[in-house]
Amino acid sequence: MKQRLSRDTYARIQDGLRARMAAQGFDGLLVDDHHHVAYLSGFFHFPNERPAAIWLTAKDCILLVPALEADHAEKQNTAADFVVYPEYPGIEDAFSILLSKLNPTGRIAYSPTTPAGRVKKFEQFAPNATWVMSEIVEDARLIKFPEEIVLHREAARISDAMVDAGLRLICDALAAGTPLPSEAELARHVTSFGTKTMYAEHEDVVVGQMLAGGLVYTGKNAALPHGLPSAERVKPGETFILSLGCAVGGRFAESERTFVMGEPTAEQRRYFEVATRAQAIGTDALIAGRPCSEANRICLDVIREAGMAQYLRHRQGHGIGIWLHEPPWIADGDDSPLQPGMIVSSEPGLYIPGHGGYRISDTVLITETGPERLTSHPRTIDECIIG
């Protein structure tokens, strides 16, 4: 499978932005967020002090790129013309080199992620333009093109396989009678498995900020929703969480499951089943047209009504796209409606200090006919007992 989207797909993405620009009265767009750059042109890079940016108008798509990245951008078959600057900070500012060539006028959009100091440069180097902050690219990224959804599906498949790889490492240790792996050993193993799978099964692998990885935590550590892997080992009688994901062609998915080492106690079963029920009801609530905040309320009310509100630490979920966490937010405060073509996580959790955590997450595609889980690893307690 080829990971890299075609230039024709990027042309359609750019044309979609152009239609939005025309509808909102913008004559141009200048964005420097590396996710926006990758989304609009296919140029994936590690962001550093040297800026890269996309200039888009009704006719042009131009990539501003430092000289040391120009060959890299060319190798990626980046869907843009190039303006190359020699170095940063350099004798002449990179955006001065770009904007002096363009001499833009009219209303020009820039992203809220652009630093305020850089916006001042835009205004200084293009004083005849009116610079307007806009979420026009963020809004476009909400709805995935069919070619993107293909990549998300493949990322979901590999994310599930990473969970299986983590379980195999534990089961192999049980069968051999050797020490069970630590959180750090599990994290290293599943990351390596995901990366190896990517290169073994795909052509022209797109390397962005992350190919594969995630969080692994066991026992009491699982009460910390974003706890980092430690030397703590998986232990009989405890729960552990594999919170894993990867990116195929720069498009992400995540698969998160909770497991119990040995026969669960009544307490573990009670927590697990409430988390499972909240995730199932919450996922079913992800219906096109429903406000994100309403889906979140339906999901988390399952936990509240079970008398476990004190163990809530976060929202139901978030958008997934060219980055792992992005709009929309399935949370209080985001009243935007779910729309077909969105991809989101559904991951309510329970976090009990001194005991552990319970979280199940699926990557979900919003469709006209209802939510579609892209991840499919078993999620009920009886399917998640190890040993």
Coordinates of C-alpha atoms in Angstrom, one line a residue:
M1 CA 0.0 0.0 0.0
K2 CA 1.3 3.5 -0.9
Q3 CA 1.1 5.9 2.0
R4 CA 1.7 9.2 0.2
L5 CA -1.4 11.0 -1.2
S6 CA -1.2 11.9 -4.8
R7 CA -0.7 15.4 -6.2
D8 CA -4.2 15.1 -7.5
T9 CA -5.6 14.7 -4.0
Y10 CA -3.6 17.7 -2.8
A11 CA -5.0 19.7 -5.7
R12 CA -8.5 18.8 -4.5
I13 CA -7.6 19.7 -0.9
Q14 CA -6.2 23.1 -2.1
D15 CA -9.3 23.7 -4.3
G16 CA -11.5 23.0 -1.3
L17 CA -9.6 25.7 0.6
R18 CA -10.0 28.0 -2.3
A19 CA -13.7 27.6 -2.3
R20 CA -13.8 28.4 1.4
M21 CA -11.6 31.4 0.8
A22 CA -13.9 32.7 -1.9
A23 CA -17.0 32.2 0.3
Q24 CA -15.4 34.1 3.1
G25 CA -14.0 36.9 1.1
F26 CA -10.3 36.1 1.4
D27 CA -7.8 36.9 -1.4
G28 CA -5.0 34.8 0.0
L29 CA -3.9 32.5 2.8
L30 CA -0.6 32.3 4.6
V31 CA -0.1 29.5 7.2
D32 CA 3.0 28.4 9.0
D33 CA 1.7 25.6 11.3
H34 CA 3.6 22.4 10.2
H35 CA 0.3 20.4 10.3
H36 CA -1.3 22.9 7.9
V37 CA 1.7 22.8 5.7
A38 CA 1.6 19.0 5.5
Y39 CA -2.2 19.1 5.0
L40 CA -2.1 21.5 2.1
S41 CA 1.0 20.4 0.3
G42 CA 2.2 16.9 1.5
F43 CA 5.5 18.4 2.9
F44 CA 6.1 16.6 6.2
H45 CA 9.0 17.9 8.2
F46 CA 10.2 18.2 11.8
P47 CA 9.4 21.8 12.9
N48 CA 12.3 23.8 14.3
E49 CA 13.4 27.4 14.3
R50 CA 13.5 27.6 10.5
P51 CA 9.9 28.4 9.3
A52 CA 8.1 26.6 6.5
A53 CA 4.8 28.1 5.3
I54 CA 2.2 27.8 2.6
W55 CA 0.9 30.7 0.5
L56 CA -2.4 29.9 -1.2
T57 CA -4.4 32.0 -3.6
A58 CA -7.0 31.3 -6.3
K59 CA -4.1 30.4 -8.7
D60 CA -1.0 29.7 -6.7
C61 CA 0.2 27.3 -4.0
I62 CA 3.7 28.2 -2.8
L63 CA 5.8 26.6 -0.2
L64 CA 8.2 28.8 1.7
V65 CA 11.1 26.5 2.7
P66 CA 14.6 26.8 4.0
A67 CA 17.4 25.8 1.7
L68 CA 18.4 22.8 3.8
E69 CA 14.9 21.4 3.5
A70 CA 14.4 22.1 -0.3
D71 CA 15.7 18.8 -1.4
H72 CA 13.7 17.0 1.2
A73 CA 10.5 18.8 0.0
E74 CA 11.4 17.9 -3.6
K75 CA 11.9 14.3 -2.7
Q76 CA 8.4 14.2 -1.2
N77 CA 6.9 15.4 -4.5
T78 CA 5.4 18.3 -2.6
A79 CA 2.4 19.7 -4.3
A80 CA 3.5 23.4 -4.4
D81 CA 6.0 25.7 -6.1
F82 CA 8.9 26.7 -3.9
V83 CA 10.3 29.9 -2.6
V84 CA 13.6 29.1 -0.9
Y85 CA 15.4 31.2 1.6
P86 CA 19.1 30.7 2.5
E87 CA 19.1 30.5 6.3
Y88 CA 17.5 31.6 9.6
P89 CA 17.6 34.2 11.0
G90 CA 19.7 35.2 8.0
I91 CA 20.4 38.6 6.5
E92 CA 16.9 39.0 5.2
D93 CA 13.9 37.6 7.0
A94 CA 12.3 34.5 5.3
F95 CA 8.9 36.1 5.2
S96 CA 10.3 39.3 3.7
I97 CA 11.8 37.1 0.9
L98 CA 8.4 35.5 0.3
L99 CA 6.2 38.6 0.6
S100 CA 8.4 40.9 -1.4
K101 CA 8.0 38.6 -4.3
L102 CA 4.2 38.5 -3.9
N103 CA 3.4 42.0 -2.8
P104 CA -0.1 40.8 -1.7
T105 CA -3.1 43.1 -1.4
G106 CA -6.7 42.4 -0.2
R107 CA -7.8 40.3 2.7
I108 CA -5.3 37.6 3.7
A109 CA -6.1 34.9 6.2
Y110 CA -3.6 33.5 8.8
S111 CA -4.1 30.8 11.4
P112 CA -4.6 31.4 15.1
T113 CA -1.6 29.2 15.7
T114 CA 0.7 31.8 14.0
P115 CA 2.8 33.6 16.7
A116 CA 1.9 37.2 17.2
G117 CA 5.4 38.3 16.5
R118 CA 5.3 36.6 13.1
V119 CA 2.0 38.3 12.3
K120 CA 3.7 41.7 12.9
K121 CA 6.2 40.6 10.3
F122 CA 3.4 39.8 7.8
E123 CA 2.0 43.3 8.4
Q124 CA 5.5 44.9 8.1
F125 CA 6.4 43.1 4.9
A126 CA 3.0 43.3 3.2
P127 CA 1.5 46.6 4.5
N128 CA -1.0 46.8 1.6
A129 CA -2.8 43.7 2.7
T130 CA -5.4 43.3 5.5
W131 CA -4.4 40.4 7.7
V132 CA -7.2 38.5 9.3
M133 CA -7.0 35.7 11.8
S134 CA -9.2 32.8 10.6
E135 CA -9.7 29.1 11.4
I136 CA -10.4 28.4 7.7
V137 CA -7.8 25.6 7.5
E138 CA -8.8 24.1 10.9
D139 CA -12.4 24.0 9.6
A140 CA -11.4 22.3 6.3
R141 CA -9.4 19.7 8.2
L142 CA -12.5 18.6 10.1
I143 CA -13.9 16.7 7.2
K144 CA -11.7 14.0 5.7
F145 CA -11.4 13.3 2.0
P146 CA -12.0 9.6 1.0
E147 CA -8.3 9.1 0.3
E148 CA -7.6 10.3 3.9
I149 CA -10.1 7.9 5.4
V150 CA -8.4 5.0 3.7
L151 CA -5.2 5.9 5.5
H152 CA -7.0 6.3 8.9
R153 CA -8.5 2.8 8.4
E154 CA -5.1 1.4 7.9
A155 CA -3.7 3.2 10.9
A156 CA -6.6 1.8 13.0
R157 CA -5.7 -1.7 11.8
I158 CA -2.1 -1.4 12.8
S159 CA -3.1 0.3 16.1
D160 CA -5.1 -2.8 16.9
A161 CA -2.2 -5.0 15.9
M162 CA 0.0 -3.1 18.3
V163 CA -2.3 -3.9 21.1
D164 CA -2.1 -7.6 20.2
A165 CA 1.7 -7.4 20.1
G166 CA 1.7 -6.0 23.6
L167 CA -0.5 -8.8 24.8
R168 CA 1.7 -11.4 23.1
L169 CA 4.8 -10.1 24.9
I170 CA 3.0 -10.6 28.3
C171 CA 1.6 -14.0 27.4
D172 CA 5.0 -15.2 26.2
A173 CA 6.5 -14.2 29.5
L174 CA 3.7 -16.0 31.4
A175 CA 4.2 -19.2 29.3
A176 CA 8.0 -19.1 29.8
G177 CA 7.8 -18.3 33.5
T178 CA 10.0 -15.2 33.1
P179 CA 9.4 -11.8 34.7
L180 CA 6.5 -9.9 33.2
P181 CA 7.5 -6.8 31.2
S182 CA 7.6 -3.3 32.6
E183 CA 5.6 -0.4 31.3
A184 CA 8.8 0.9 29.5
E185 CA 9.5 -2.5 28.0
L186 CA 6.0 -2.9 26.7
A187 CA 6.0 0.7 25.3
R188 CA 9.3 0.0 23.5
H189 CA 8.1 -3.3 22.1
V190 CA 4.8 -2.1 20.7
T191 CA 6.4 1.0 19.2
S192 CA 9.0 -1.2 17.5
F193 CA 6.3 -3.5 16.3
G194 CA 4.2 -0.7 14.8
T195 CA 7.2 0.9 13.1
K196 CA 8.4 -2.4 11.6
T197 CA 4.9 -3.3 10.4
M198 CA 4.7 0.1 8.7
Y199 CA 7.9 -0.3 6.7
A200 CA 7.2 -4.0 5.9
E201 CA 3.7 -3.4 4.5
H202 CA 3.8 0.0 2.9
E203 CA 5.6 1.9 0.2
D204 CA 7.0 5.5 0.6
V205 CA 6.3 5.7 4.4
V206 CA 5.4 9.2 5.5
V207 CA 7.4 10.2 8.5
G208 CA 5.8 13.0 10.5
Q209 CA 6.2 13.7 14.2
M210 CA 5.3 10.1 15.1
L211 CA 5.0 6.8 13.3
A212 CA 3.9 4.6 16.2
G213 CA 3.8 4.8 20.0
G214 CA 1.6 5.4 23.0
L215 CA 1.2 5.1 26.7
V216 CA 1.4 2.0 28.8
Y217 CA 0.6 1.9 32.5
T218 CA -0.2 -0.7 35.1
G219 CA -1.8 -0.9 38.5
K220 CA -1.9 2.3 40.5
N221 CA -0.1 4.2 37.7
A222 CA -3.2 3.7 35.5
A223 CA -5.0 6.2 37.7
L224 CA -2.9 8.9 35.9
P225 CA -4.6 9.5 32.5
H226 CA -1.4 10.6 30.8
G227 CA 1.2 8.9 33.0
L228 CA 4.4 8.1 31.2
P229 CA 5.8 4.6 31.0
S230 CA 8.0 3.6 34.0
A231 CA 10.0 0.6 35.2
E232 CA 6.9 -0.7 37.0
R233 CA 6.1 -4.2 35.9
V234 CA 2.8 -5.8 35.0
K235 CA 1.6 -7.8 38.0
P236 CA -1.0 -10.5 38.6
G237 CA -4.2 -9.2 40.0
E238 CA -3.8 -5.7 38.6
T239 CA -5.3 -3.9 35.6
F240 CA -3.1 -2.3 32.9
I241 CA -3.9 -0.1 30.0
L242 CA -2.4 -0.2 26.5
S243 CA -3.1 3.2 24.9
L244 CA -1.5 2.9 21.5
G245 CA -1.7 4.6 18.1
C246 CA 0.1 5.2 14.8
A247 CA 0.0 7.3 11.7
V248 CA -0.2 6.0 8.1
G249 CA 0.4 8.6 5.5
G250 CA 0.4 11.2 8.3
R251 CA -3.2 10.2 9.3
F252 CA -3.6 8.9 12.8
A253 CA -5.7 6.4 14.7
E254 CA -5.7 5.2 18.3
S255 CA -6.7 1.9 20.0
E256 CA -6.8 1.8 23.8
R257 CA -7.8 -1.1 25.9
T258 CA -7.8 -2.1 29.6
F259 CA -6.9 -5.6 30.6
V260 CA -7.0 -7.5 33.9
M261 CA -4.2 -9.9 34.9
G262 CA -6.0 -12.9 36.2
E263 CA -9.6 -13.3 37.4
P264 CA -11.0 -9.9 38.1
T265 CA -12.3 -9.0 41.6
A266 CA -15.9 -7.8 42.0
E267 CA -14.5 -4.2 42.3
Q268 CA -12.5 -4.5 39.1
R269 CA -15.4 -5.9 37.3
R270 CA -17.7 -3.1 38.5
Y271 CA -15.4 -0.3 37.4
F272 CA -14.6 -2.1 34.1
E273 CA -18.2 -2.7 33.2
V274 CA -19.2 1.0 33.9
A275 CA -16.3 2.2 31.7
T276 CA -17.3 -0.3 28.9
R277 CA -21.0 0.8 29.1
A278 CA -20.1 4.5 28.9
Q279 CA -17.9 3.9 25.9
A280 CA -20.5 1.9 24.1
I281 CA -23.3 4.4 24.8
G282 CA -21.1 7.3 24.1
T283 CA -19.9 5.8 20.8
D284 CA -23.5 5.2 19.7
A285 CA -24.2 8.9 20.5
L286 CA -21.8 10.1 17.9
I287 CA -24.5 10.9 15.4
A288 CA -24.2 13.4 12.5
G289 CA -25.9 16.7 13.5
R290 CA -25.6 16.2 17.2
P291 CA -23.5 18.8 19.1
C292 CA -20.2 17.5 20.3
S293 CA -21.1 18.7 23.8
E294 CA -24.3 16.7 23.8
A295 CA -22.6 13.5 22.8
N296 CA -20.1 14.1 25.6
R297 CA -22.9 14.6 28.1
I298 CA -24.7 11.4 27.1
C299 CA -21.4 9.4 27.4
L300 CA -20.3 10.8 30.8
D301 CA -23.8 10.7 32.3
V302 CA -23.4 6.9 32.3
I303 CA -20.5 7.3 34.7
R304 CA -22.2 9.9 36.8
E305 CA -25.4 7.9 37.1
A306 CA -23.3 4.9 38.3
G307 CA -22.2 7.1 41.2
M308 CA -18.6 7.4 39.9
A309 CA -18.4 11.0 38.9
Q310 CA -15.5 11.6 41.3
Y311 CA -13.4 9.3 39.1
L312 CA -13.8 11.3 35.9
R313 CA -10.8 13.2 34.7
H314 CA -11.5 14.2 31.1
R315 CA -14.0 14.5 28.2
Q316 CA -15.3 11.7 26.0
G317 CA -12.9 12.4 23.1
H318 CA -11.3 14.5 20.5
G319 CA -10.9 14.8 16.8
I320 CA -8.2 12.8 15.0
G321 CA -6.6 13.7 11.7
I322 CA -3.2 14.8 10.6
W323 CA -2.4 15.1 14.3
L324 CA -3.6 12.8 17.1
H325 CA -5.5 15.5 19.1
E326 CA -7.3 18.2 17.1
P327 CA -10.8 19.6 16.7
P328 CA -13.6 18.8 17.1
W329 CA -13.6 18.3 20.9
I330 CA -16.2 15.9 22.2
A331 CA -16.5 17.9 25.3
D332 CA -18.4 20.5 27.2
G333 CA -17.9 23.9 25.5
D334 CA -17.7 22.6 21.9
D335 CA -21.3 22.9 20.6
S336 CA -20.3 22.4 17.0
P337 CA -22.3 19.6 15.2
L338 CA -20.7 16.3 14.3
Q339 CA -20.5 15.9 10.6
P340 CA -20.0 13.0 8.2
G341 CA -16.4 12.6 7.4
M342 CA -15.1 13.6 10.8
I343 CA -12.9 11.1 12.7
V344 CA -12.9 11.2 16.5
S345 CA -12.0 9.2 19.5
S346 CA -14.5 7.8 22.0
E347 CA -12.5 7.2 25.2
P348 CA -14.3 7.9 28.5
G349 CA -12.3 6.7 31.5
L350 CA -12.4 6.0 35.2
Y351 CA -9.4 6.9 37.3
I352 CA -9.4 5.6 40.9
P353 CA -6.4 6.9 43.0
G354 CA -4.5 4.1 44.7
H355 CA -6.3 1.5 42.6
G356 CA -6.0 2.0 38.9
G357 CA -7.6 3.2 35.7
Y358 CA -10.1 1.9 33.1
R359 CA -10.2 3.4 29.6
I360 CA -11.3 2.1 26.3
S361 CA -10.9 4.1 23.1
D362 CA -11.9 3.5 19.6
T363 CA -11.2 5.6 16.5
V364 CA -14.7 6.4 15.1
L365 CA -15.7 7.7 11.7
I366 CA -18.9 9.8 11.6
T367 CA -21.1 8.8 8.7
E368 CA -24.6 9.7 7.4
T369 CA -25.9 6.4 8.8
G370 CA -24.2 6.5 12.2
P371 CA -20.8 6.1 13.9
E372 CA -18.4 3.5 12.5
R373 CA -15.7 2.1 14.7
L374 CA -12.4 1.8 12.7
T375 CA -10.7 0.0 15.6
S376 CA -12.1 -3.4 16.5
H377 CA -10.0 -5.0 19.2
P378 CA -12.2 -6.8 21.8
R379 CA -13.3 -4.5 24.6
T380 CA -15.5 -6.4 27.1
I381 CA -14.0 -7.6 30.4
D382 CA -14.4 -11.3 29.7
E383 CA -12.4 -10.7 26.4
C384 CA -9.7 -8.7 28.3
I385 CA -8.7 -11.1 31.0
I386 CA -5.1 -12.2 30.7
G387 CA -3.7 -15.4 32.2

